[in-house]
């Protein structure tokens, strides 16, 4: 076996009660299984925004609406409006799409949208996320018949069509009685009511009934404009009581699941009427049009119970209608595998978009990071392994319509490197994506070297000739072409590279769904190597990628000794051989990849290796890490089983690469419940050997206090909020407080999930400024860490932001400011072309004094030059940043650094 560090998130032992020496085979039923390969592990996705691809029918540009852009939404000169692309345009370019090696076309949401929302820019619904009618194609993109024709044409060519769908919100139609949009109000401040009686909706989520609601049941009274009372289709969507109606989300905490996205009406997904309605909507698209799968928007902003019902019901319907390989993957915009895997394990969904891969690939290919980081990344794939799914099903990607294009990242990460290096790094990212586990996704235009300065509208250029000034300024990679002309060039170097990668993986399927085993990495840039092995053919493929700017040579461990390997991809000798030590010496040019395939089969193992289990360890998201040590060096699969409280043994997952482990979901079980684990190893000669049995108990939940922040300031009534892992509707959390190191006293309890909150009135205690106040939370036998704050003095009148530029060239650099903290008189003076200026330069730091009206609210800011919006030349990185003056009245930022520091950082 290849020597590797054991990577994992370890939070404490799972109350281990001992390791039993009796082999598991002495107990009936230990079964060796193969690692799961789901219905989709070998697709090549092409992700296309229909409005920005090709204009096949100019008659639908206005969507049947008047020509005024603020009515029709059509303006080909503006990046936030419909530019003219449609479904007919995609049909016209299917040769181009298929020539890239595409097997599945993924369309951004194509349902009828509210054409324009005047509150947002204004801008138009070209992107598809402002749906009013879930039953028809947006008229700007064509008709339902156009969709049927596209699906038919794609299927005739052997390609699938995937829909991007939305389940948690509609267009912004609902307003409130006193304002069109409101800030979020928590469930603790204003609970839902039914006939005047407060209730927690989570107590009913996943059930078949729900309390009766009317317009008085919400913190804000929902209202509809008379002209829009029947705007939405199906008709049930016009019932305002089927929405959360709590105000706009800040995308954090409780409001992440209950708040409106920039005013978009957020559906009450805990209500079974909404679950049933959404299932009905999307079943019809499968039945009527033969859609092959769904990408699901904003999955993390919807409660678990919705997915636990929606996913299995849609799959069952699809199979009944002949779609046995129907596949769904969700958008979970997060890079933490313990969290993203929650949706494929606990929530029983098939797959999620691999955002962690995107971050790791950018660091490796664009950033030239240490290759150990990539090894660590792949080692943590075990988070996705359970009885019916694993990481091989995840779609992988390098950039998208929200975060930005990979070409743009390459340029930003390597300023001044030049086109040749940028193209090579871009290609390296695609090589990693195509040869490693998962289903690669190409974002339309990346194959033509599209870049752009950022995400969202800046990453949504047209492939047909553009009239948008911001796009015409882009510098495309690998070509002298511009966005002023159509860019459907199959000779583009990136198009050719991607097409070649698709061809190699089509001829050698093991490079798509074969067992992936990390082989070699280091603590700096250089060669990262892994192998892919087909379970049936037993042919090993060695992939070596060099992310350094110099040639590199490495001895890569393999499953063979003294065996010949043939080069399939890249530059180097046509043949190389493994040595007596099992290592294959490969040389890889800078920023390049080579692939070698074994000329023969991996030797058949003569006997199964020894296997042993370590004591189970508590992990995150209500999971428990169960790890096996396996002797020997060959192709092995380890199947894990669990037995709860003396019941029957149940499979919990099979891992096919070292380190061998699973993360068992014990969140449904009560803390203290006894759990036993065993495993059996299967070698490539079909020999098996069972492990010992280990015992443990379900650990106590983890409590984390979210507010107030550690070391922050408090005044008057303090909101103390905690979250629990695992989250359960039955949780009841108690809170305690200690003043100036004194005894702990109870200040309240809360059973309203998913955020547990009390409001502690410190004003009645007459505390002196600077007095230490501590908080902690308890749940059953679990207790949170202690959160310490200080009692603040009088309201801060002014906050300071200090900014450091090594060259001292502060010039007109200033602050764009907004938010309830800042004095309105200041806000009245600030504009994008007139940022708030510095007050002085002190010890090399520019000092910006910000008059305040409320130091308990965040100061939101952007550091930039007048009208400057190009990072890093005229705008600092970090996007919209903020700080809370009551916590830190003075903060520091540095040129090129997105961090907001609460203490003065070191400078060169």
PDB file of N, CA, C and O in Angstrom, residues 46 48 53-54 89-102 105 157 159 442-450 463-464 486-492 494-496 498-499:
ATOM      1  N   UNK A  46     -21.870  20.184 -20.511  1.00  0.00           N
ATOM      2  CA  UNK A  46     -21.637  21.510 -21.085  1.00  0.00           C
ATOM      3  C   UNK A  46     -22.718  22.409 -20.502  1.00  0.00           C
ATOM      4  O   UNK A  46     -23.909  22.248 -20.783  1.00  0.00           O
ATOM      5  N   UNK A  48     -24.669  25.726 -20.180  1.00  0.00           N
ATOM      6  CA  UNK A  48     -24.913  26.820 -21.105  1.00  0.00           C
ATOM      7  C   UNK A  48     -26.060  27.696 -20.626  1.00  0.00           C
ATOM      8  O   UNK A  48     -27.104  27.203 -20.201  1.00  0.00           O
ATOM      9  N   UNK A  53     -25.779  32.196 -25.489  1.00  0.00           N
ATOM     10  CA  UNK A  53     -25.063  31.233 -26.323  1.00  0.00           C
ATOM     11  C   UNK A  53     -25.153  31.579 -27.812  1.00  0.00           C
ATOM     12  O   UNK A  53     -24.157  31.920 -28.442  1.00  0.00           O
ATOM     13  N   UNK A  54     -26.363  31.502 -28.371  1.00  0.00           N
ATOM     14  CA  UNK A  54     -26.527  31.802 -29.792  1.00  0.00           C
ATOM     15  C   UNK A  54     -27.961  32.271 -30.034  1.00  0.00           C
ATOM     16  O   UNK A  54     -28.907  31.722 -29.463  1.00  0.00           O
ATOM     17  N   UNK A  89     -31.019  28.616 -30.963  1.00  0.00           N
ATOM     18  CA  UNK A  89     -29.593  28.828 -31.165  1.00  0.00           C
ATOM     19  C   UNK A  89     -28.765  27.646 -30.709  1.00  0.00           C
ATOM     20  O   UNK A  89     -27.759  27.291 -31.344  1.00  0.00           O
ATOM     21  N   UNK A  90     -29.171  27.020 -29.613  1.00  0.00           N
ATOM     22  CA  UNK A  90     -28.444  25.829 -29.145  1.00  0.00           C
ATOM     23  C   UNK A  90     -28.609  24.700 -30.147  1.00  0.00           C
ATOM     24  O   UNK A  90     -27.642  23.988 -30.479  1.00  0.00           O
ATOM     25  N   UNK A  91     -29.829  24.521 -30.652  1.00  0.00           N
ATOM     26  CA  UNK A  91     -30.064  23.476 -31.670  1.00  0.00           C
ATOM     27  C   UNK A  91     -29.168  23.712 -32.889  1.00  0.00           C
ATOM     28  O   UNK A  91     -28.585  22.766 -33.443  1.00  0.00           O
ATOM     29  N   UNK A  92     -29.030  24.974 -33.287  1.00  0.00           N
ATOM     30  CA  UNK A  92     -28.222  25.292 -34.472  1.00  0.00           C
ATOM     31  C   UNK A  92     -26.743  24.959 -34.275  1.00  0.00           C
ATOM     32  O   UNK A  92     -26.016  24.762 -35.263  1.00  0.00           O
ATOM     33  N   UNK A  93     -26.308  24.927 -33.018  1.00  0.00           N
ATOM     34  CA  UNK A  93     -24.881  24.747 -32.735  1.00  0.00           C
ATOM     35  C   UNK A  93     -24.578  23.394 -32.079  1.00  0.00           C
ATOM     36  O   UNK A  93     -23.542  23.242 -31.415  1.00  0.00           O
ATOM     37  N   UNK A  94     -25.443  22.416 -32.268  1.00  0.00           N
ATOM     38  CA  UNK A  94     -25.208  21.120 -31.615  1.00  0.00           C
ATOM     39  C   UNK A  94     -23.943  20.438 -32.124  1.00  0.00           C
ATOM     40  O   UNK A  94     -23.284  19.706 -31.371  1.00  0.00           O
ATOM     41  N   UNK A  95     -23.572  20.659 -33.374  1.00  0.00           N
ATOM     42  CA  UNK A  95     -22.305  20.096 -33.875  1.00  0.00           C
ATOM     43  C   UNK A  95     -21.141  20.650 -33.050  1.00  0.00           C
ATOM     44  O   UNK A  95     -20.216  19.909 -32.673  1.00  0.00           O
ATOM     45  N   UNK A  96     -21.175  21.946 -32.808  1.00  0.00           N
ATOM     46  CA  UNK A  96     -20.118  22.594 -32.023  1.00  0.00           C
ATOM     47  C   UNK A  96     -20.086  22.038 -30.605  1.00  0.00           C
ATOM     48  O   UNK A  96     -19.009  21.722 -30.073  1.00  0.00           O
ATOM     49  N   UNK A  97     -21.249  21.903 -29.988  1.00  0.00           N
ATOM     50  CA  UNK A  97     -21.330  21.407 -28.610  1.00  0.00           C
ATOM     51  C   UNK A  97     -20.833  19.971 -28.529  1.00  0.00           C
ATOM     52  O   UNK A  97     -20.027  19.613 -27.662  1.00  0.00           O
ATOM     53  N   UNK A  98     -21.289  19.137 -29.446  1.00  0.00           N
ATOM     54  CA  UNK A  98     -20.903  17.731 -29.408  1.00  0.00           C
ATOM     55  C   UNK A  98     -19.433  17.542 -29.764  1.00  0.00           C
ATOM     56  O   UNK A  98     -18.773  16.625 -29.253  1.00  0.00           O
ATOM     57  N   UNK A  99     -18.903  18.415 -30.617  1.00  0.00           N
ATOM     58  CA  UNK A  99     -17.495  18.313 -30.990  1.00  0.00           C
ATOM     59  C   UNK A  99     -16.551  18.504 -29.818  1.00  0.00           C
ATOM     60  O   UNK A  99     -15.387  18.096 -29.869  1.00  0.00           O
ATOM     61  N   UNK A 100     -17.054  19.106 -28.765  1.00  0.00           N
ATOM     62  CA  UNK A 100     -16.253  19.303 -27.560  1.00  0.00           C
ATOM     63  C   UNK A 100     -16.156  18.024 -26.736  1.00  0.00           C
ATOM     64  O   UNK A 100     -15.424  17.967 -25.747  1.00  0.00           O
ATOM     65  N   UNK A 101     -16.927  16.996 -27.120  1.00  0.00           N
ATOM     66  CA  UNK A 101     -16.975  15.765 -26.347  1.00  0.00           C
ATOM     67  C   UNK A 101     -18.117  15.740 -25.356  1.00  0.00           C
ATOM     68  O   UNK A 101     -18.171  14.878 -24.480  1.00  0.00           O
ATOM     69  N   UNK A 102     -19.040  16.667 -25.518  1.00  0.00           N
ATOM     70  CA  UNK A 102     -20.169  16.779 -24.599  1.00  0.00           C
ATOM     71  C   UNK A 102     -21.079  15.560 -24.697  1.00  0.00           C
ATOM     72  O   UNK A 102     -21.424  15.114 -25.795  1.00  0.00           O
ATOM     73  N   UNK A 105     -26.039  18.246 -22.002  1.00  0.00           N
ATOM     74  CA  UNK A 105     -26.194  19.697 -22.021  1.00  0.00           C
ATOM     75  C   UNK A 105     -26.978  20.110 -20.788  1.00  0.00           C
ATOM     76  O   UNK A 105     -28.076  19.615 -20.541  1.00  0.00           O
ATOM     77  N   UNK A 157     -28.581  12.369 -31.076  1.00  0.00           N
ATOM     78  CA  UNK A 157     -27.116  12.377 -31.135  1.00  0.00           C
ATOM     79  C   UNK A 157     -26.481  11.617 -29.977  1.00  0.00           C
ATOM     80  O   UNK A 157     -25.258  11.561 -29.868  1.00  0.00           O
ATOM     81  N   UNK A 159     -26.868  12.530 -26.795  1.00  0.00           N
ATOM     82  CA  UNK A 159     -26.627  13.458 -25.698  1.00  0.00           C
ATOM     83  C   UNK A 159     -27.878  13.600 -24.842  1.00  0.00           C
ATOM     84  O   UNK A 159     -29.006  13.453 -25.317  1.00  0.00           O
ATOM     85  N   UNK A 442     -17.965  21.812 -18.319  1.00  0.00           N
ATOM     86  CA  UNK A 442     -17.349  22.932 -19.029  1.00  0.00           C
ATOM     87  C   UNK A 442     -18.375  24.055 -19.088  1.00  0.00           C
ATOM     88  O   UNK A 442     -19.493  23.865 -19.574  1.00  0.00           O
ATOM     89  N   UNK A 443     -18.015  25.221 -18.580  1.00  0.00           N
ATOM     90  CA  UNK A 443     -18.886  26.383 -18.642  1.00  0.00           C
ATOM     91  C   UNK A 443     -18.727  27.027 -20.010  1.00  0.00           C
ATOM     92  O   UNK A 443     -17.617  27.370 -20.413  1.00  0.00           O
ATOM     93  N   UNK A 444     -19.856  27.171 -20.704  1.00  0.00           N
ATOM     94  CA  UNK A 444     -19.810  27.655 -22.092  1.00  0.00           C
ATOM     95  C   UNK A 444     -18.879  28.874 -22.216  1.00  0.00           C
ATOM     96  O   UNK A 444     -18.886  29.766 -21.382  1.00  0.00           O
ATOM     97  N   UNK A 445     -18.092  28.891 -23.242  1.00  0.00           N
ATOM     98  CA  UNK A 445     -17.161  29.996 -23.476  1.00  0.00           C
ATOM     99  C   UNK A 445     -15.783  29.756 -22.903  1.00  0.00           C
ATOM    100  O   UNK A 445     -14.812  30.350 -23.376  1.00  0.00           O
ATOM    101  N   UNK A 446     -15.663  28.888 -21.894  1.00  0.00           N
ATOM    102  CA  UNK A 446     -14.326  28.597 -21.367  1.00  0.00           C
ATOM    103  C   UNK A 446     -13.462  27.945 -22.429  1.00  0.00           C
ATOM    104  O   UNK A 446     -12.237  28.117 -22.441  1.00  0.00           O
ATOM    105  N   UNK A 447     -14.105  27.186 -23.329  1.00  0.00           N
ATOM    106  CA  UNK A 447     -13.360  26.520 -24.395  1.00  0.00           C
ATOM    107  C   UNK A 447     -12.873  27.505 -25.448  1.00  0.00           C
ATOM    108  O   UNK A 447     -12.077  27.145 -26.325  1.00  0.00           O
ATOM    109  N   UNK A 448     -13.327  28.774 -25.359  1.00  0.00           N
ATOM    110  CA  UNK A 448     -12.869  29.828 -26.262  1.00  0.00           C
ATOM    111  C   UNK A 448     -12.001  30.856 -25.538  1.00  0.00           C
ATOM    112  O   UNK A 448     -11.741  31.939 -26.059  1.00  0.00           O
ATOM    113  N   UNK A 449     -11.552  30.512 -24.342  1.00  0.00           N
ATOM    114  CA  UNK A 449     -10.636  31.397 -23.621  1.00  0.00           C
ATOM    115  C   UNK A 449     -11.295  32.605 -22.991  1.00  0.00           C
ATOM    116  O   UNK A 449     -10.613  33.606 -22.722  1.00  0.00           O
ATOM    117  N   UNK A 450     -12.601  32.538 -22.705  1.00  0.00           N
ATOM    118  CA  UNK A 450     -13.281  33.678 -22.092  1.00  0.00           C
ATOM    119  C   UNK A 450     -12.699  33.935 -20.693  1.00  0.00           C
ATOM    120  O   UNK A 450     -12.318  33.011 -19.978  1.00  0.00           O
ATOM    121  N   UNK A 463     -21.523  33.969 -26.704  1.00  0.00           N
ATOM    122  CA  UNK A 463     -20.664  33.345 -27.712  1.00  0.00           C
ATOM    123  C   UNK A 463     -20.927  33.956 -29.083  1.00  0.00           C
ATOM    124  O   UNK A 463     -20.043  33.976 -29.943  1.00  0.00           O
ATOM    125  N   UNK A 464     -22.147  34.440 -29.326  1.00  0.00           N
ATOM    126  CA  UNK A 464     -22.381  35.210 -30.548  1.00  0.00           C
ATOM    127  C   UNK A 464     -21.860  36.627 -30.340  1.00  0.00           C
ATOM    128  O   UNK A 464     -21.508  37.017 -29.216  1.00  0.00           O
ATOM    129  N   UNK A 486     -18.520  36.533 -33.292  1.00  0.00           N
ATOM    130  CA  UNK A 486     -18.916  35.229 -32.772  1.00  0.00           C
ATOM    131  C   UNK A 486     -17.672  34.393 -32.489  1.00  0.00           C
ATOM    132  O   UNK A 486     -16.679  34.462 -33.225  1.00  0.00           O
ATOM    133  N   UNK A 487     -17.745  33.589 -31.433  1.00  0.00           N
ATOM    134  CA  UNK A 487     -16.598  32.763 -31.042  1.00  0.00           C
ATOM    135  C   UNK A 487     -17.024  31.297 -30.935  1.00  0.00           C
ATOM    136  O   UNK A 487     -17.228  30.766 -29.838  1.00  0.00           O
ATOM    137  N   UNK A 488     -17.154  30.657 -32.092  1.00  0.00           N
ATOM    138  CA  UNK A 488     -17.462  29.231 -32.168  1.00  0.00           C
ATOM    139  C   UNK A 488     -16.340  28.533 -32.939  1.00  0.00           C
ATOM    140  O   UNK A 488     -16.578  27.872 -33.942  1.00  0.00           O
ATOM    141  N   UNK A 489     -15.126  28.699 -32.467  1.00  0.00           N
ATOM    142  CA  UNK A 489     -13.951  28.259 -33.214  1.00  0.00           C
ATOM    143  C   UNK A 489     -13.454  26.907 -32.697  1.00  0.00           C
ATOM    144  O   UNK A 489     -12.836  26.845 -31.624  1.00  0.00           O
ATOM    145  N   UNK A 490     -13.678  25.821 -33.419  1.00  0.00           N
ATOM    146  CA  UNK A 490     -13.187  24.506 -32.959  1.00  0.00           C
ATOM    147  C   UNK A 490     -11.668  24.374 -33.044  1.00  0.00           C
ATOM    148  O   UNK A 490     -11.112  23.388 -32.566  1.00  0.00           O
ATOM    149  N   UNK A 491     -10.993  25.393 -33.625  1.00  0.00           N
ATOM    150  CA  UNK A 491      -9.523  25.361 -33.694  1.00  0.00           C
ATOM    151  C   UNK A 491      -8.881  26.038 -32.498  1.00  0.00           C
ATOM    152  O   UNK A 491      -7.652  25.997 -32.357  1.00  0.00           O
ATOM    153  N   UNK A 492      -9.692  26.652 -31.627  1.00  0.00           N
ATOM    154  CA  UNK A 492      -9.123  27.312 -30.455  1.00  0.00           C
ATOM    155  C   UNK A 492      -8.349  26.283 -29.624  1.00  0.00           C
ATOM    156  O   UNK A 492      -8.799  25.144 -29.455  1.00  0.00           O
ATOM    157  N   UNK A 494      -7.912  25.787 -26.491  1.00  0.00           N
ATOM    158  CA  UNK A 494      -8.621  25.203 -25.353  1.00  0.00           C
ATOM    159  C   UNK A 494      -9.757  24.300 -25.809  1.00  0.00           C
ATOM    160  O   UNK A 494     -10.028  23.268 -25.174  1.00  0.00           O
ATOM    161  N   UNK A 495     -10.437  24.660 -26.891  1.00  0.00           N
ATOM    162  CA  UNK A 495     -11.450  23.769 -27.465  1.00  0.00           C
ATOM    163  C   UNK A 495     -10.793  22.441 -27.843  1.00  0.00           C
ATOM    164  O   UNK A 495     -11.310  21.360 -27.532  1.00  0.00           O
ATOM    165  N   UNK A 496      -9.646  22.523 -28.527  1.00  0.00           N
ATOM    166  CA  UNK A 496      -8.964  21.299 -28.957  1.00  0.00           C
ATOM    167  C   UNK A 496      -8.515  20.477 -27.753  1.00  0.00           C
ATOM    168  O   UNK A 496      -8.612  19.241 -27.761  1.00  0.00           O
ATOM    169  N   UNK A 498      -9.840  20.389 -24.666  1.00  0.00           N
ATOM    170  CA  UNK A 498     -10.989  19.775 -23.996  1.00  0.00           C
ATOM    171  C   UNK A 498     -11.548  18.632 -24.837  1.00  0.00           C
ATOM    172  O   UNK A 498     -11.889  17.563 -24.319  1.00  0.00           O
ATOM    173  N   UNK A 499     -11.640  18.828 -26.141  1.00  0.00           N
ATOM    174  CA  UNK A 499     -12.112  17.769 -27.025  1.00  0.00           C
ATOM    175  C   UNK A 499     -11.201  16.552 -26.949  1.00  0.00           C
ATOM    176  O   UNK A 499     -11.659  15.401 -26.925  1.00  0.00           O
TER     177      UNK A 499
END
